[in-house]
PDB file of C-alpha atoms in Angstrom:
ATOM      1  CA  UNK A1491      -6.878  19.903 -10.066  1.00 52.00           C
ATOM      2  CA  UNK A1492      -6.875  23.033  -7.683  1.00 75.00           C
ATOM      3  CA  UNK A1493      -4.934  25.125  -9.026  1.00 84.00           C
ATOM      4  CA  UNK A1494      -4.178  27.231  -5.361  1.00 87.00           C
ATOM      5  CA  UNK A1495      -3.023  23.632  -4.224  1.00 91.00           C
ATOM      6  CA  UNK A1496      -0.434  22.864  -7.110  1.00 93.00           C
ATOM      7  CA  UNK A1497       0.936  26.381  -7.038  1.00 94.00           C
ATOM      8  CA  UNK A1498       1.255  25.540  -3.088  1.00 95.00           C
ATOM      9  CA  UNK A1499       3.268  22.481  -3.465  1.00 96.00           C
ATOM     10  CA  UNK A1500       5.431  23.781  -6.445  1.00 96.00           C
ATOM     11  CA  UNK A1501       6.852  27.009  -4.474  1.00 96.00           C
ATOM     12  CA  UNK A1502       7.502  24.539  -1.350  1.00 97.00           C
ATOM     13  CA  UNK A1503       9.291  22.338  -3.430  1.00 96.00           C
ATOM     14  CA  UNK A1504      10.979  25.134  -5.141  1.00 93.00           C
ATOM     15  CA  UNK A1505      11.921  26.734  -2.141  1.00 94.00           C
ATOM     16  CA  UNK A1506      13.340  23.628  -0.481  1.00 94.00           C
ATOM     17  CA  UNK A1507      14.296  21.290  -2.380  1.00 91.00           C
ATOM     18  CA  UNK A1508      17.064  23.419  -4.203  1.00 87.00           C
ATOM     19  CA  UNK A1509      20.487  24.080  -2.795  1.00 85.00           C
ATOM     20  CA  UNK A1510      21.034  20.520  -1.838  1.00 84.00           C
ATOM     21  CA  UNK A1511      17.856  20.853   0.334  1.00 89.00           C
ATOM     22  CA  UNK A1512      20.064  22.939   2.957  1.00 88.00           C
ATOM     23  CA  UNK A1513      16.870  24.989   3.715  1.00 91.00           C
ATOM     24  CA  UNK A1514      14.485  21.759   4.064  1.00 92.00           C
ATOM     25  CA  UNK A1515      17.131  19.699   6.175  1.00 89.00           C
ATOM     26  CA  UNK A1516      17.158  23.245   9.058  1.00 90.00           C
ATOM     27  CA  UNK A1517      13.442  22.746   9.099  1.00 92.00           C
ATOM     28  CA  UNK A1518      13.337  19.209   9.503  1.00 89.00           C
ATOM     29  CA  UNK A1519      16.299  18.988  12.085  1.00 88.00           C
ATOM     30  CA  UNK A1520      13.342  22.010  13.930  1.00 90.00           C
ATOM     31  CA  UNK A1521      10.366  19.644  13.470  1.00 90.00           C
ATOM     32  CA  UNK A1522      12.064  16.563  15.098  1.00 87.00           C
ATOM     33  CA  UNK A1523      12.700  18.391  18.421  1.00 87.00           C
ATOM     34  CA  UNK A1524       9.312  19.179  18.132  1.00 90.00           C
ATOM     35  CA  UNK A1525       7.245  16.702  16.403  1.00 91.00           C
ATOM     36  CA  UNK A1526       3.268  18.559  16.667  1.00 94.00           C
ATOM     37  CA  UNK A1527       1.952  17.221  13.170  1.00 95.00           C
ATOM     38  CA  UNK A1528       3.298  13.593  14.573  1.00 92.00           C
ATOM     39  CA  UNK A1529       1.877  14.409  18.170  1.00 94.00           C
ATOM     40  CA  UNK A1530      -1.390  15.599  16.775  1.00 96.00           C
ATOM     41  CA  UNK A1531      -2.319  12.593  14.880  1.00 96.00           C
ATOM     42  CA  UNK A1532      -1.616  10.319  17.114  1.00 94.00           C
ATOM     43  CA  UNK A1533      -3.982  11.936  19.290  1.00 95.00           C
ATOM     44  CA  UNK A1534      -6.683  12.648  16.987  1.00 97.00           C
ATOM     45  CA  UNK A1535      -6.363   9.025  15.169  1.00 97.00           C
ATOM     46  CA  UNK A1536      -7.778   7.187  18.591  1.00 95.00           C
ATOM     47  CA  UNK A1537     -10.754   8.622  17.993  1.00 95.00           C
ATOM     48  CA  UNK A1538     -11.037   6.246  15.118  1.00 97.00           C
ATOM     49  CA  UNK A1539     -11.131   3.521  17.310  1.00 96.00           C
ATOM     50  CA  UNK A1540      -9.079   0.595  15.261  1.00 96.00           C
ATOM     51  CA  UNK A1541      -5.629  -0.589  15.292  1.00 95.00           C
ATOM     52  CA  UNK A1542      -3.314   1.672  14.116  1.00 95.00           C
ATOM     53  CA  UNK A1543       0.419   1.653  13.021  1.00 93.00           C
ATOM     54  CA  UNK A1544       2.502   4.678  12.621  1.00 89.00           C
ATOM     55  CA  UNK A1545       5.283   4.423  10.345  1.00 79.00           C
ATOM     56  CA  UNK A1546       8.254   6.773   9.404  1.00 72.00           C
ATOM     57  CA  UNK A1547      11.570   6.858   7.849  1.00 58.00           C
ATOM     58  CA  UNK A1548      12.563   9.431   9.434  1.00 56.00           C
ATOM     59  CA  UNK A1549      11.025  10.740  12.972  1.00 48.00           C
ATOM     60  CA  UNK A1550      13.353   8.246  15.006  1.00 49.00           C
ATOM     61  CA  UNK A1551      16.316   9.800  13.891  1.00 49.00           C
ATOM     62  CA  UNK A1552      17.676  12.687  16.125  1.00 49.00           C
ATOM     63  CA  UNK A1553      19.116  14.854  12.974  1.00 47.00           C
ATOM     64  CA  UNK A1554      19.117  14.632   9.566  1.00 51.00           C
ATOM     65  CA  UNK A1555      22.540  14.363   7.628  1.00 49.00           C
ATOM     66  CA  UNK A1556      23.807  16.540   4.605  1.00 44.00           C
ATOM     67  CA  UNK A1557      24.355  12.943   2.685  1.00 47.00           C
ATOM     68  CA  UNK A1558      20.894  11.567   3.782  1.00 59.00           C
ATOM     69  CA  UNK A1559      17.663  13.722   3.962  1.00 67.00           C
ATOM     70  CA  UNK A1560      15.082  11.189   4.413  1.00 75.00           C
ATOM     71  CA  UNK A1561      11.189  11.662   4.016  1.00 88.00           C
ATOM     72  CA  UNK A1562       9.226  14.580   5.454  1.00 93.00           C
ATOM     73  CA  UNK A1563       6.301  12.969   6.401  1.00 94.00           C
ATOM     74  CA  UNK A1564       4.893  10.480   8.868  1.00 94.00           C
ATOM     75  CA  UNK A1565       2.850   7.612   7.324  1.00 95.00           C
ATOM     76  CA  UNK A1566      -0.035   5.529   9.510  1.00 96.00           C
ATOM     77  CA  UNK A1567      -1.283   2.190   8.636  1.00 96.00           C
ATOM     78  CA  UNK A1568      -5.413   1.613   9.594  1.00 97.00           C
ATOM     79  CA  UNK A1569      -6.464  -1.829   9.911  1.00 97.00           C
ATOM     80  CA  UNK A1570     -10.473  -1.572   9.082  1.00 98.00           C
ATOM     81  CA  UNK A1571     -11.754  -4.988   9.464  1.00 97.00           C
ATOM     82  CA  UNK A1572     -14.170  -5.731  11.791  1.00 97.00           C
ATOM     83  CA  UNK A1573     -12.940  -8.925  13.601  1.00 95.00           C
ATOM     84  CA  UNK A1574      -9.272  -7.110  14.431  1.00 94.00           C
ATOM     85  CA  UNK A1575      -9.051  -5.155  17.752  1.00 90.00           C
ATOM     86  CA  UNK A1576      -5.594  -6.086  18.407  1.00 89.00           C
ATOM     87  CA  UNK A1577      -2.165  -7.090  17.323  1.00 87.00           C
ATOM     88  CA  UNK A1578      -1.062 -10.600  17.782  1.00 82.00           C
ATOM     89  CA  UNK A1579       1.809 -11.017  20.334  1.00 84.00           C
ATOM     90  CA  UNK A1580       1.732 -14.307  20.716  1.00 81.00           C
ATOM     91  CA  UNK A1581       4.966 -14.892  19.666  1.00 81.00           C
ATOM     92  CA  UNK A1582       6.815 -12.428  21.323  1.00 84.00           C
ATOM     93  CA  UNK A1583       6.547  -9.603  19.118  1.00 86.00           C
ATOM     94  CA  UNK A1584       3.403  -7.232  17.236  1.00 87.00           C
ATOM     95  CA  UNK A1585       2.665  -9.265  14.370  1.00 84.00           C
ATOM     96  CA  UNK A1586       2.406  -5.721  12.198  1.00 89.00           C
ATOM     97  CA  UNK A1587       2.511  -8.164   8.924  1.00 87.00           C
ATOM     98  CA  UNK A1588      -0.773  -9.759  10.424  1.00 92.00           C
ATOM     99  CA  UNK A1589       0.711 -13.073   9.247  1.00 90.00           C
ATOM    100  CA  UNK A1590      -1.415 -15.203  11.058  1.00 90.00           C
ATOM    101  CA  UNK A1591      -4.774 -13.379  10.202  1.00 93.00           C
ATOM    102  CA  UNK A1592      -3.642 -13.739   6.464  1.00 93.00           C
ATOM    103  CA  UNK A1593      -3.192 -17.676   6.986  1.00 91.00           C
ATOM    104  CA  UNK A1594      -6.868 -18.224   7.264  1.00 92.00           C
ATOM    105  CA  UNK A1595      -7.406 -17.116   4.212  1.00 92.00           C
ATOM    106  CA  UNK A1596      -9.362 -13.809   5.012  1.00 94.00           C
ATOM    107  CA  UNK A1597      -8.339 -10.436   2.926  1.00 96.00           C
ATOM    108  CA  UNK A1598      -6.738  -7.695   5.216  1.00 97.00           C
ATOM    109  CA  UNK A1599      -8.634  -4.136   5.004  1.00 97.00           C
ATOM    110  CA  UNK A1600      -5.903  -1.309   4.959  1.00 97.00           C
ATOM    111  CA  UNK A1601      -5.841   2.735   4.848  1.00 98.00           C
ATOM    112  CA  UNK A1602      -3.101   4.326   4.731  1.00 97.00           C
ATOM    113  CA  UNK A1603      -2.442   7.822   5.182  1.00 98.00           C
ATOM    114  CA  UNK A1604       0.628  10.399   4.521  1.00 97.00           C
ATOM    115  CA  UNK A1605       0.629  13.530   6.034  1.00 97.00           C
ATOM    116  CA  UNK A1606       3.678  16.165   4.876  1.00 97.00           C
ATOM    117  CA  UNK A1607       5.201  17.686   7.895  1.00 96.00           C
ATOM    118  CA  UNK A1608       4.980  21.141   6.521  1.00 97.00           C
ATOM    119  CA  UNK A1609       2.227  21.632   3.799  1.00 98.00           C
ATOM    120  CA  UNK A1610      -1.451  20.537   5.576  1.00 97.00           C
ATOM    121  CA  UNK A1611      -1.506  18.284   2.836  1.00 98.00           C
ATOM    122  CA  UNK A1612      -1.864  14.402   3.007  1.00 98.00           C
ATOM    123  CA  UNK A1613      -2.470  11.306   0.327  1.00 98.00           C
ATOM    124  CA  UNK A1614      -4.598   8.384   1.488  1.00 98.00           C
ATOM    125  CA  UNK A1615      -5.286   5.008  -0.060  1.00 97.00           C
ATOM    126  CA  UNK A1616      -7.478   1.893   0.564  1.00 97.00           C
ATOM    127  CA  UNK A1617      -6.072  -1.307  -0.407  1.00 97.00           C
ATOM    128  CA  UNK A1618      -6.216  -5.307   0.976  1.00 97.00           C
ATOM    129  CA  UNK A1619      -3.494  -7.651   1.498  1.00 96.00           C
ATOM    130  CA  UNK A1620      -4.536 -11.328   0.260  1.00 96.00           C
ATOM    131  CA  UNK A1621      -2.485 -14.640   0.812  1.00 91.00           C
ATOM    132  CA  UNK A1622      -2.584 -17.701  -0.979  1.00 87.00           C
ATOM    133  CA  UNK A1623      -0.145 -20.147  -0.388  1.00 83.00           C
ATOM    134  CA  UNK A1624       3.433 -18.357   0.323  1.00 83.00           C
ATOM    135  CA  UNK A1625       2.705 -15.504  -1.667  1.00 87.00           C
ATOM    136  CA  UNK A1626       1.016 -12.470  -0.760  1.00 88.00           C
ATOM    137  CA  UNK A1627      -0.762  -9.782  -3.161  1.00 93.00           C
ATOM    138  CA  UNK A1628      -1.704  -6.406  -2.542  1.00 93.00           C
ATOM    139  CA  UNK A1629      -4.475  -4.082  -4.208  1.00 95.00           C
ATOM    140  CA  UNK A1630      -6.515  -1.136  -4.143  1.00 95.00           C
ATOM    141  CA  UNK A1631     -10.011  -1.846  -2.709  1.00 95.00           C
ATOM    142  CA  UNK A1632     -13.054   0.188  -2.668  1.00 96.00           C
ATOM    143  CA  UNK A1633     -14.649   0.295   0.583  1.00 96.00           C
ATOM    144  CA  UNK A1634     -18.301  -1.549   0.728  1.00 96.00           C
ATOM    145  CA  UNK A1635     -18.627  -2.905   3.731  1.00 97.00           C
ATOM    146  CA  UNK A1636     -20.512  -0.271   6.037  1.00 98.00           C
ATOM    147  CA  UNK A1637     -18.337  -0.892   9.417  1.00 98.00           C
ATOM    148  CA  UNK A1638     -15.071  -0.195   7.305  1.00 98.00           C
ATOM    149  CA  UNK A1639     -16.549   2.785   5.098  1.00 98.00           C
ATOM    150  CA  UNK A1640     -17.568   4.293   8.420  1.00 98.00           C
ATOM    151  CA  UNK A1641     -13.756   3.964   9.984  1.00 98.00           C
ATOM    152  CA  UNK A1642     -12.556   5.215   6.980  1.00 98.00           C
ATOM    153  CA  UNK A1643     -15.184   8.395   7.141  1.00 98.00           C
ATOM    154  CA  UNK A1644     -13.623   9.097  10.145  1.00 98.00           C
ATOM    155  CA  UNK A1645     -10.083   9.227   9.193  1.00 98.00           C
ATOM    156  CA  UNK A1646     -11.716  11.486   6.395  1.00 98.00           C
ATOM    157  CA  UNK A1647     -13.099  13.361   8.710  1.00 98.00           C
ATOM    158  CA  UNK A1648     -10.367  14.575  11.072  1.00 98.00           C
ATOM    159  CA  UNK A1649      -8.012  15.710   8.390  1.00 98.00           C
ATOM    160  CA  UNK A1650     -10.644  17.968   6.932  1.00 97.00           C
ATOM    161  CA  UNK A1651     -11.036  18.724  10.698  1.00 98.00           C
ATOM    162  CA  UNK A1652      -7.631  19.771  10.937  1.00 98.00           C
ATOM    163  CA  UNK A1653      -7.542  21.453   7.697  1.00 97.00           C
ATOM    164  CA  UNK A1654      -5.740  19.301   5.810  1.00 98.00           C
ATOM    165  CA  UNK A1655      -6.284  18.884   1.569  1.00 97.00           C
ATOM    166  CA  UNK A1656      -5.984  15.492   0.062  1.00 97.00           C
ATOM    167  CA  UNK A1657      -3.528  15.412  -2.768  1.00 97.00           C
ATOM    168  CA  UNK A1658      -4.952  13.684  -5.860  1.00 96.00           C
ATOM    169  CA  UNK A1659      -2.935  10.769  -8.105  1.00 96.00           C
ATOM    170  CA  UNK A1660      -2.570  13.728 -10.843  1.00 95.00           C
ATOM    171  CA  UNK A1661      -1.072  16.260  -8.801  1.00 96.00           C
ATOM    172  CA  UNK A1662       1.263  13.239  -7.186  1.00 96.00           C
ATOM    173  CA  UNK A1663       2.608  11.856 -10.572  1.00 95.00           C
ATOM    174  CA  UNK A1664       3.559  14.899 -11.660  1.00 95.00           C
ATOM    175  CA  UNK A1665       7.247  15.199 -12.060  1.00 95.00           C
ATOM    176  CA  UNK A1666       9.434  17.887 -10.492  1.00 94.00           C
ATOM    177  CA  UNK A1667      12.650  18.957 -12.992  1.00 90.00           C
ATOM    178  CA  UNK A1668      15.545  19.869 -11.698  1.00 87.00           C
ATOM    179  CA  UNK A1669      15.422  18.432  -7.534  1.00 90.00           C
ATOM    180  CA  UNK A1670      16.063  14.889  -6.404  1.00 85.00           C
ATOM    181  CA  UNK A1671      15.625  12.986  -3.613  1.00 88.00           C
ATOM    182  CA  UNK A1672      17.784  10.678  -1.733  1.00 84.00           C
ATOM    183  CA  UNK A1673      16.162   7.409  -4.117  1.00 84.00           C
ATOM    184  CA  UNK A1674      15.104   9.263  -6.829  1.00 84.00           C
ATOM    185  CA  UNK A1675      16.638  11.450  -9.512  1.00 85.00           C
ATOM    186  CA  UNK A1676      13.466  12.439 -11.007  1.00 88.00           C
ATOM    187  CA  UNK A1677      10.944  12.765  -8.468  1.00 93.00           C
ATOM    188  CA  UNK A1678       7.428  13.098  -8.748  1.00 95.00           C
ATOM    189  CA  UNK A1679       5.790  15.741  -5.951  1.00 96.00           C
ATOM    190  CA  UNK A1680       4.439  12.164  -4.390  1.00 97.00           C
ATOM    191  CA  UNK A1681       8.513  11.734  -3.595  1.00 94.00           C
ATOM    192  CA  UNK A1682       8.821  15.091  -2.569  1.00 95.00           C
ATOM    193  CA  UNK A1683       5.967  15.653  -0.243  1.00 97.00           C
ATOM    194  CA  UNK A1684       5.475  12.129   1.518  1.00 96.00           C
ATOM    195  CA  UNK A1685       8.248   9.604   0.620  1.00 92.00           C
ATOM    196  CA  UNK A1686      10.401   7.928  -1.896  1.00 90.00           C
ATOM    197  CA  UNK A1687      10.138   4.525  -0.717  1.00 89.00           C
ATOM    198  CA  UNK A1688       6.855   3.962   0.861  1.00 91.00           C
ATOM    199  CA  UNK A1689       4.607   4.316  -2.036  1.00 92.00           C
ATOM    200  CA  UNK A1690       0.782   3.613  -2.582  1.00 95.00           C
ATOM    201  CA  UNK A1691       0.257   0.132  -4.032  1.00 93.00           C
ATOM    202  CA  UNK A1692      -0.662   1.618  -7.725  1.00 90.00           C
ATOM    203  CA  UNK A1693       2.429   4.146  -7.683  1.00 88.00           C
ATOM    204  CA  UNK A1694       4.966   1.108  -7.449  1.00 66.00           C
ATOM    205  CA  UNK A1695       7.120   0.039 -10.417  1.00 52.00           C
ATOM    206  CA  UNK A1696       6.897  -3.096 -11.728  1.00 41.00           C
TER     207      UNK A1696
END
């Protein structure tokens, strides 16, 4: 683990998550008026040329309240399968769950990227979703398909070009003492920097 990154992360958390996260709330409210990180990657990720879905539990708000801080990251979902070039809208809505695709028995290959608003840090995971009967399962994916590998590398290259550092599992899962998030009174670094609701597949509590 890079000690410099670890020190930077804990310095940020200790400064911004103390005093009922007052300072962090102020920063977040300023960010929401000019979401430059969101806008930057919205443009950059178009270059990957795959179907991508932006997801944030916070960026659609006008202002964070004292009662509910929200997450301080954006989450991007990339759909890597070569035979997926658009989102199905035949039912009158965008099927971001890819229900019809999964019903064919094919595995949906995805890449999810969490990007912090204030630190040039991100977390990335590839995973697959498979539907058998009525049940869907997801699991961590090691990409072997050359087309999908190329798209994944394109995402990594964008993050590197923009000066972002990847957070490792070792750092992401460290418990942070004496702070809390909206949904976790015993949070990890991941909870603080990215989300305490939208987790990587293998982080989920069983």
